[in-house]
CSV table of C-alpha atoms in Angstrom, one decimal:
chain,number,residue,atom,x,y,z
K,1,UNK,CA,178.9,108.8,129.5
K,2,UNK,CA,176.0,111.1,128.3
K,3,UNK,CA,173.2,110.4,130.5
K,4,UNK,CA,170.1,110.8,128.7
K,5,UNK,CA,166.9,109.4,130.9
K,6,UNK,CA,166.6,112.7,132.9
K,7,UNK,CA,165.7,114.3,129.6
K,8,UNK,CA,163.4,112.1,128.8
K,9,UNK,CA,161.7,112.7,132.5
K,10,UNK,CA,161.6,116.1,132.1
K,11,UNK,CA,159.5,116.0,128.2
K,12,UNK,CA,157.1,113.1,130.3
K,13,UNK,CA,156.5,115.7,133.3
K,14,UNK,CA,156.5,118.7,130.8
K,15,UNK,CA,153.7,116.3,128.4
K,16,UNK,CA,152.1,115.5,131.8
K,17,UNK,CA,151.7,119.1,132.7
K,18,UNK,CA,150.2,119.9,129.2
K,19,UNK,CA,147.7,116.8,129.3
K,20,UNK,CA,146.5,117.9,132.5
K,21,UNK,CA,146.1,121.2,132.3
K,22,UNK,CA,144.2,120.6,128.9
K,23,UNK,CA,141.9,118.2,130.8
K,24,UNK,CA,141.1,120.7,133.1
K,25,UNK,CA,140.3,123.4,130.5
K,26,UNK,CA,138.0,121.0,128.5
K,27,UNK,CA,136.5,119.5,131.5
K,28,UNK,CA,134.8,122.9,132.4
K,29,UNK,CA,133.1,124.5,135.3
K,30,UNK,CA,131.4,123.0,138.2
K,31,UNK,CA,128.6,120.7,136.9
K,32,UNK,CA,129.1,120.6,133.5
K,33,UNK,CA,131.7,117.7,134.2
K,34,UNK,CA,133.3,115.3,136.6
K,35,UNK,CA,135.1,118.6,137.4
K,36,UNK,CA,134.6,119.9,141.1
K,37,UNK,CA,134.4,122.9,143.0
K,38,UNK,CA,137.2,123.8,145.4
K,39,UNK,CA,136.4,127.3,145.9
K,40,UNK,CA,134.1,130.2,145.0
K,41,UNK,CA,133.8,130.9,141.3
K,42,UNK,CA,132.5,133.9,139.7
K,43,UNK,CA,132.8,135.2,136.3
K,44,UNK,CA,134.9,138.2,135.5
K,45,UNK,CA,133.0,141.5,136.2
K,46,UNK,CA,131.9,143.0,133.4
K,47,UNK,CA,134.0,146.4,132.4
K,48,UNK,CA,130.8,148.7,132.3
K,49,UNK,CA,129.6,147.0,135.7
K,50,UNK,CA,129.8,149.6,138.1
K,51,UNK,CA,129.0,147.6,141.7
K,52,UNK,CA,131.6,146.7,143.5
K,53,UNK,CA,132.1,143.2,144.7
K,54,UNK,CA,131.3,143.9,148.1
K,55,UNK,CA,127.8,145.4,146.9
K,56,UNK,CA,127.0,142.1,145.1
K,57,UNK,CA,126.4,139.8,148.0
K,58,UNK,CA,123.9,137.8,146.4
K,59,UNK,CA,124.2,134.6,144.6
K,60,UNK,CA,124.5,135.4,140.8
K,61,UNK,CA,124.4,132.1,138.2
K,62,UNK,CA,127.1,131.0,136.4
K,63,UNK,CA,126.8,132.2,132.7
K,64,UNK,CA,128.4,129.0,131.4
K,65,UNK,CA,126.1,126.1,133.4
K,66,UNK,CA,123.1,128.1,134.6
K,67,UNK,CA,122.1,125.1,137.0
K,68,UNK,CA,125.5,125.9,139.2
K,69,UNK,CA,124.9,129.2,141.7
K,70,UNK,CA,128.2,130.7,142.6
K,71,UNK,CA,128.8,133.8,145.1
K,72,UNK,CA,129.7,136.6,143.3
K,73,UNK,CA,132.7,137.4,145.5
K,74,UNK,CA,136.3,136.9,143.2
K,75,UNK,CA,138.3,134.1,144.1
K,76,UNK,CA,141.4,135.9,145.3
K,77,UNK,CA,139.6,138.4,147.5
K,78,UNK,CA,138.5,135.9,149.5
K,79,UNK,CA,141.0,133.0,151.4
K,80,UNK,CA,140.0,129.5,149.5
K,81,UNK,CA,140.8,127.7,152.3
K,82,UNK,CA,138.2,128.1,154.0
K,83,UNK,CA,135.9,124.7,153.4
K,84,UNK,CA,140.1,123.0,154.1
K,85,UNK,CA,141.1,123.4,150.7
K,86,UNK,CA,145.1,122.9,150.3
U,1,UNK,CA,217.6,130.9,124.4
U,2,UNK,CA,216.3,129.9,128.5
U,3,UNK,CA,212.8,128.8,128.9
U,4,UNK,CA,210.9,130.4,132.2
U,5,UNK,CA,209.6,127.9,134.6
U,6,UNK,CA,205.9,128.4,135.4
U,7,UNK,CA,205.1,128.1,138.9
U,8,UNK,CA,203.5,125.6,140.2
U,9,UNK,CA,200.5,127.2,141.9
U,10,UNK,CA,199.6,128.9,138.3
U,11,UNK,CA,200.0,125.9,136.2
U,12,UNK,CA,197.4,123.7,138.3
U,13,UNK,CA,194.4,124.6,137.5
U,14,UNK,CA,191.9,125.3,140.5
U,15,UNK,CA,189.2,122.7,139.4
U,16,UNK,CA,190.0,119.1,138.5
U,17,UNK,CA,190.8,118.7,135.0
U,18,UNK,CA,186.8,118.6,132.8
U,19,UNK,CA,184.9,120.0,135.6
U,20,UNK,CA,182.8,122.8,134.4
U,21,UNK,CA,180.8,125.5,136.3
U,22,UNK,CA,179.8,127.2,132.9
U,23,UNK,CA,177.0,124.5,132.8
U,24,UNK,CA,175.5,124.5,135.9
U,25,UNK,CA,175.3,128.1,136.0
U,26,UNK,CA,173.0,127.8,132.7
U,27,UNK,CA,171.1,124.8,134.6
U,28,UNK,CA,170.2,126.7,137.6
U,29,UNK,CA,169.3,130.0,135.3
U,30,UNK,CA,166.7,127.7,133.5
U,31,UNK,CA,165.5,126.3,136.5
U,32,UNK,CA,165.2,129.6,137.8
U,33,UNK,CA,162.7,130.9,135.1
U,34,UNK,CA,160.6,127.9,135.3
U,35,UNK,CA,159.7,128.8,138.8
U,36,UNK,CA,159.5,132.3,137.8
U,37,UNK,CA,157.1,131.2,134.8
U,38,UNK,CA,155.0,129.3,137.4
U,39,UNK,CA,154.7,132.2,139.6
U,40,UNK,CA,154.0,134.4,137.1
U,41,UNK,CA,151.1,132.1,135.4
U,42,UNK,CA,149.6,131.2,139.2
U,43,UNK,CA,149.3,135.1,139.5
U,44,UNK,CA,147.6,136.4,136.3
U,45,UNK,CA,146.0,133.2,135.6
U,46,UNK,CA,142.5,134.0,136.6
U,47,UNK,CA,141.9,130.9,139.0
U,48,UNK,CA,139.1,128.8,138.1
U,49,UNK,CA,137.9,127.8,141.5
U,50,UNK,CA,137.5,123.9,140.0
U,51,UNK,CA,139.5,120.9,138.3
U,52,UNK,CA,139.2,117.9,137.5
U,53,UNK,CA,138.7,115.5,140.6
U,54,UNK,CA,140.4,112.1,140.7
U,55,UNK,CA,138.3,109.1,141.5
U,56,UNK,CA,137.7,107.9,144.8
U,57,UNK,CA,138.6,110.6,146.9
U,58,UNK,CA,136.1,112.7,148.8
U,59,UNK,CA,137.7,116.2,147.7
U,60,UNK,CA,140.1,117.6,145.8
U,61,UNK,CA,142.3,118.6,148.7
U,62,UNK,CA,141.7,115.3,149.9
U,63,UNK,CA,142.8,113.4,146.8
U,64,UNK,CA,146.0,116.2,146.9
U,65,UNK,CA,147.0,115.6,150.4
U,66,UNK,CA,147.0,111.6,149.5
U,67,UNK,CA,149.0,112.2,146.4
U,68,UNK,CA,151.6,114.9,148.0
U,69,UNK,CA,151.7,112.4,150.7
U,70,UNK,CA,153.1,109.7,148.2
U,71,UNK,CA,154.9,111.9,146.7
U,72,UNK,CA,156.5,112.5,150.0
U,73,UNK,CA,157.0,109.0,150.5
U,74,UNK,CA,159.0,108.4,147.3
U,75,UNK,CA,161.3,111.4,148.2
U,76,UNK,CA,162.3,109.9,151.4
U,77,UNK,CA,163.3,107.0,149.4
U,78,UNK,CA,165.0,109.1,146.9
U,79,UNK,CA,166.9,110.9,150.0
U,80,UNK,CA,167.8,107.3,151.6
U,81,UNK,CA,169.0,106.4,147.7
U,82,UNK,CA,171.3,109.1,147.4
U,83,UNK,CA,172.8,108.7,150.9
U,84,UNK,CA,173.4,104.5,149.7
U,85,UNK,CA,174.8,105.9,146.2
U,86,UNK,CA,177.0,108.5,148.0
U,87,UNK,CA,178.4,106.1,150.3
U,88,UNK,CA,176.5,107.9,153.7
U,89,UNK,CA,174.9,104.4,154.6
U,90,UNK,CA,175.6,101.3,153.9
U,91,UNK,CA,173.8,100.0,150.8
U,92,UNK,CA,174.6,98.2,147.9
U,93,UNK,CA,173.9,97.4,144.7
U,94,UNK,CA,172.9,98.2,141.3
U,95,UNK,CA,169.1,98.3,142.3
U,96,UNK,CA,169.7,101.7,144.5
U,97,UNK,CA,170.5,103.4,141.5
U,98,UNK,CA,167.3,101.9,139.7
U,99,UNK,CA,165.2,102.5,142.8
U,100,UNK,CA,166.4,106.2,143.1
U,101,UNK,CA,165.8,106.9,139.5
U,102,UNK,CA,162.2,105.3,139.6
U,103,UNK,CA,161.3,107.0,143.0
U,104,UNK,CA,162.1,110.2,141.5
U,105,UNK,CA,160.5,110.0,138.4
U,106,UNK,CA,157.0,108.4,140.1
U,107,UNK,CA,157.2,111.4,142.5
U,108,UNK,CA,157.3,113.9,139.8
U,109,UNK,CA,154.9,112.6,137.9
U,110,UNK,CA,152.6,112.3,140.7
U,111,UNK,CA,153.2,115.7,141.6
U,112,UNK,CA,151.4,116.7,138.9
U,113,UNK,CA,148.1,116.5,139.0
U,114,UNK,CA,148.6,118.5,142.4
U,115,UNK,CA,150.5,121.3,140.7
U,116,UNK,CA,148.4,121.8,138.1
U,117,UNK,CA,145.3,121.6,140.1
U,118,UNK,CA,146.9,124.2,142.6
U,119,UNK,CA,148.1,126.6,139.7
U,120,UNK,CA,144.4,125.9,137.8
U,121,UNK,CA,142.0,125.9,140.2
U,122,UNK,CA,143.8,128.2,142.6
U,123,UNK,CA,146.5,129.8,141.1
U,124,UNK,CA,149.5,132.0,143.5
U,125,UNK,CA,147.7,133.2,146.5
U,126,UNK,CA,148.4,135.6,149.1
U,127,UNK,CA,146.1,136.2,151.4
U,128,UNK,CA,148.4,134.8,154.3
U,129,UNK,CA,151.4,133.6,155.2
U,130,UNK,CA,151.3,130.0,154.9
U,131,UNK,CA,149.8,130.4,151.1
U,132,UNK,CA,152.4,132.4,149.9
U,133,UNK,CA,154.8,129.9,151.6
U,134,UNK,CA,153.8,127.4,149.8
U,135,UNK,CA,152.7,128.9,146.5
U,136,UNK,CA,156.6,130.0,146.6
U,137,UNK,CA,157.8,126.8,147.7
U,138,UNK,CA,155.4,124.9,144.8
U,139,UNK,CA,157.4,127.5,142.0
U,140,UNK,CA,160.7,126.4,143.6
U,141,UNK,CA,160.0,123.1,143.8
U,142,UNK,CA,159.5,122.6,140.0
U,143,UNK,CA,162.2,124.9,138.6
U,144,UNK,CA,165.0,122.7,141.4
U,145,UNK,CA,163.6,119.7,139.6
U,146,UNK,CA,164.6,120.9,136.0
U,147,UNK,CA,167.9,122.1,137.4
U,148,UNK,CA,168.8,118.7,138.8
U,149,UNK,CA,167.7,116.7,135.9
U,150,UNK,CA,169.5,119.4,133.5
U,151,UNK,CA,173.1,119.2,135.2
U,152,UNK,CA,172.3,114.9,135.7
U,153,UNK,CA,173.4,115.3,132.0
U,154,UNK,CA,176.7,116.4,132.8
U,155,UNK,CA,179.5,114.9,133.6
U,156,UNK,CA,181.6,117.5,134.2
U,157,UNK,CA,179.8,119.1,136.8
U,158,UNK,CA,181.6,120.2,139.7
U,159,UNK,CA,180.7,117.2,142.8
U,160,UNK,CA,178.9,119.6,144.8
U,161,UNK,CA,176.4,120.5,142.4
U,162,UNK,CA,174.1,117.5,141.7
U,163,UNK,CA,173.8,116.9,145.9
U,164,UNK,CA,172.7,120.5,146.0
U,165,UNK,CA,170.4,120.1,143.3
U,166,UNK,CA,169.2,117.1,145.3
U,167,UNK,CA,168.4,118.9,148.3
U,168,UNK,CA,167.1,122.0,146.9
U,169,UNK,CA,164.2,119.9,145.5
U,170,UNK,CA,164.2,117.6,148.7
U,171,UNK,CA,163.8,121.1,150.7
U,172,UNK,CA,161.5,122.2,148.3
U,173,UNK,CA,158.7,119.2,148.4
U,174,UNK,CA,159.2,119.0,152.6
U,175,UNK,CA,158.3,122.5,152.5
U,176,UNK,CA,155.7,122.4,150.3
U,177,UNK,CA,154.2,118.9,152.1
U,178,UNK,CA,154.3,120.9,155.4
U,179,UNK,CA,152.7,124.2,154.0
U,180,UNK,CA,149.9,121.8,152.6
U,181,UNK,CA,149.4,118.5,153.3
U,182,UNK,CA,150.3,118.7,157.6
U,183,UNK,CA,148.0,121.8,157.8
U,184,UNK,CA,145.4,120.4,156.1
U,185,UNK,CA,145.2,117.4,158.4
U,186,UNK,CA,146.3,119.1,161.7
């Protein structure tokens, strides 16, 4: 006997991952949304920007929702853990 | 005209008759580059520090650490499940099937809104040792998950392969609840 149901799983938790992840790009940054911060957020640097992130220590605003300040430090250069994130 | 007699040990074959390895082979391959694809997405996706928060909770790693946690739950129940269906403990019935099947699919699904969250918001880190544990373990987890529910298709799998599968995503989801979930709350 062919057992189809773990097939069927797999397209729900493949749709599931789709539906999510396009809830999260719609939803959009901080503020704009029900959508929360877990981290730091910054906008990609600029290519013709020539500070480094460690120059830029002050709080630059978010391009997309200028009401949310963000640090300007990139997410992975710093541990996003540190307010107990998972 | 005499006819040679074939001897014994080459006429038997070495598996029992129908059991294939051909498939599970393929199976594990695929799962394999799922939790390669994962990786490689959580690492050049640029993470965007936020997602979508799910009512009622406090935080985001709050409402994961409650979700993982059920998550957790259900895969005990899946493990006790198997252990009734393989004849390790004494239960009964058609409803252990049913209940295994339904655990696992609720824990999947639930699963979800943590991994994508994680691979989003966060994506692989790794600045230490316990993130890249558990951004590993969270690739693994997923690509063990498709190979079990690609070889549950076949019947012709060899009998070790779907209680492997089993407990490679079993190992997978305790590692990745203890990476996560038991630091965040100790």
């Amino acid at each position: 006997m062919k057992h189809r149901s773990p097939l069927f799983t797999l397209a729900a938790v493949a749709l599931a991952f789709i539906i999510m992840f396009t809830v999260d790009v719609l939803a959009g940054p901080p503020g704009a949304s029900s959508a929360q911060p877990v981290a730091t957020w910054a906008p990609p640097a600029p290519a013709s920007a020539s500070r480094s992130t460690e120059e830029s220590t002050s709080p630059q605003l978010n391009p997309e929702n200028p009401e949310v300040t963000v640090d300007g430090d990139k997410l992975d250069a710093v541990p996003v853990n540190g307010d107990g994130e998972l | 005209m005499t006819s040679v007699p074939v001897p014994a040990a080459e006429a038997a074959p070495a598996e029992p008759s129908g059991t294939k390895i051909g498939p599970v082979v393929i199976a594990f391959v695929i799962g394999t580059a799922v939790s390669f694809g994962l990786g490689v997405y959580g690492r050049l996706h640029t993470p965007s520090g936020h997602a979508v928060n799910i009512a009622g909770f406090s935080t985001g790693a709050a409402a994961k650490a409650a979700l993982a946690s059920v998550v957790m739950a259900l895969v005990i129940v899946q493990t006790v499940t198997a252990m009734g269906i393989y004849g390790r403990i004494p239960l009964r019935g058609a409803w252990v099937g049913t209940v295994h099947r339904w655990s696992g699919r609720l824990a999947v699904l639930i699963s979800v809104p943590v991994a994508v969250h994680c691979l989003y918001a966060l994506g692989f880190q790794t600045y230490d040792g316990r993130v890249v544990a558990h951004s590993l373990f969270g690739c693994f987890f997923y690509g063990a998950f498709v190979f079990k529910m690609l070889i549950l298709t076949r019947d012709d799998s060899p009998k070790w392969a779907l209680p492997l599968a089993g407990g490679l995503v079993l190992t997978g989801l305790t590692a990745l609840w203890v990476t996560g979930v038991l630091w965040f709350l100790v």
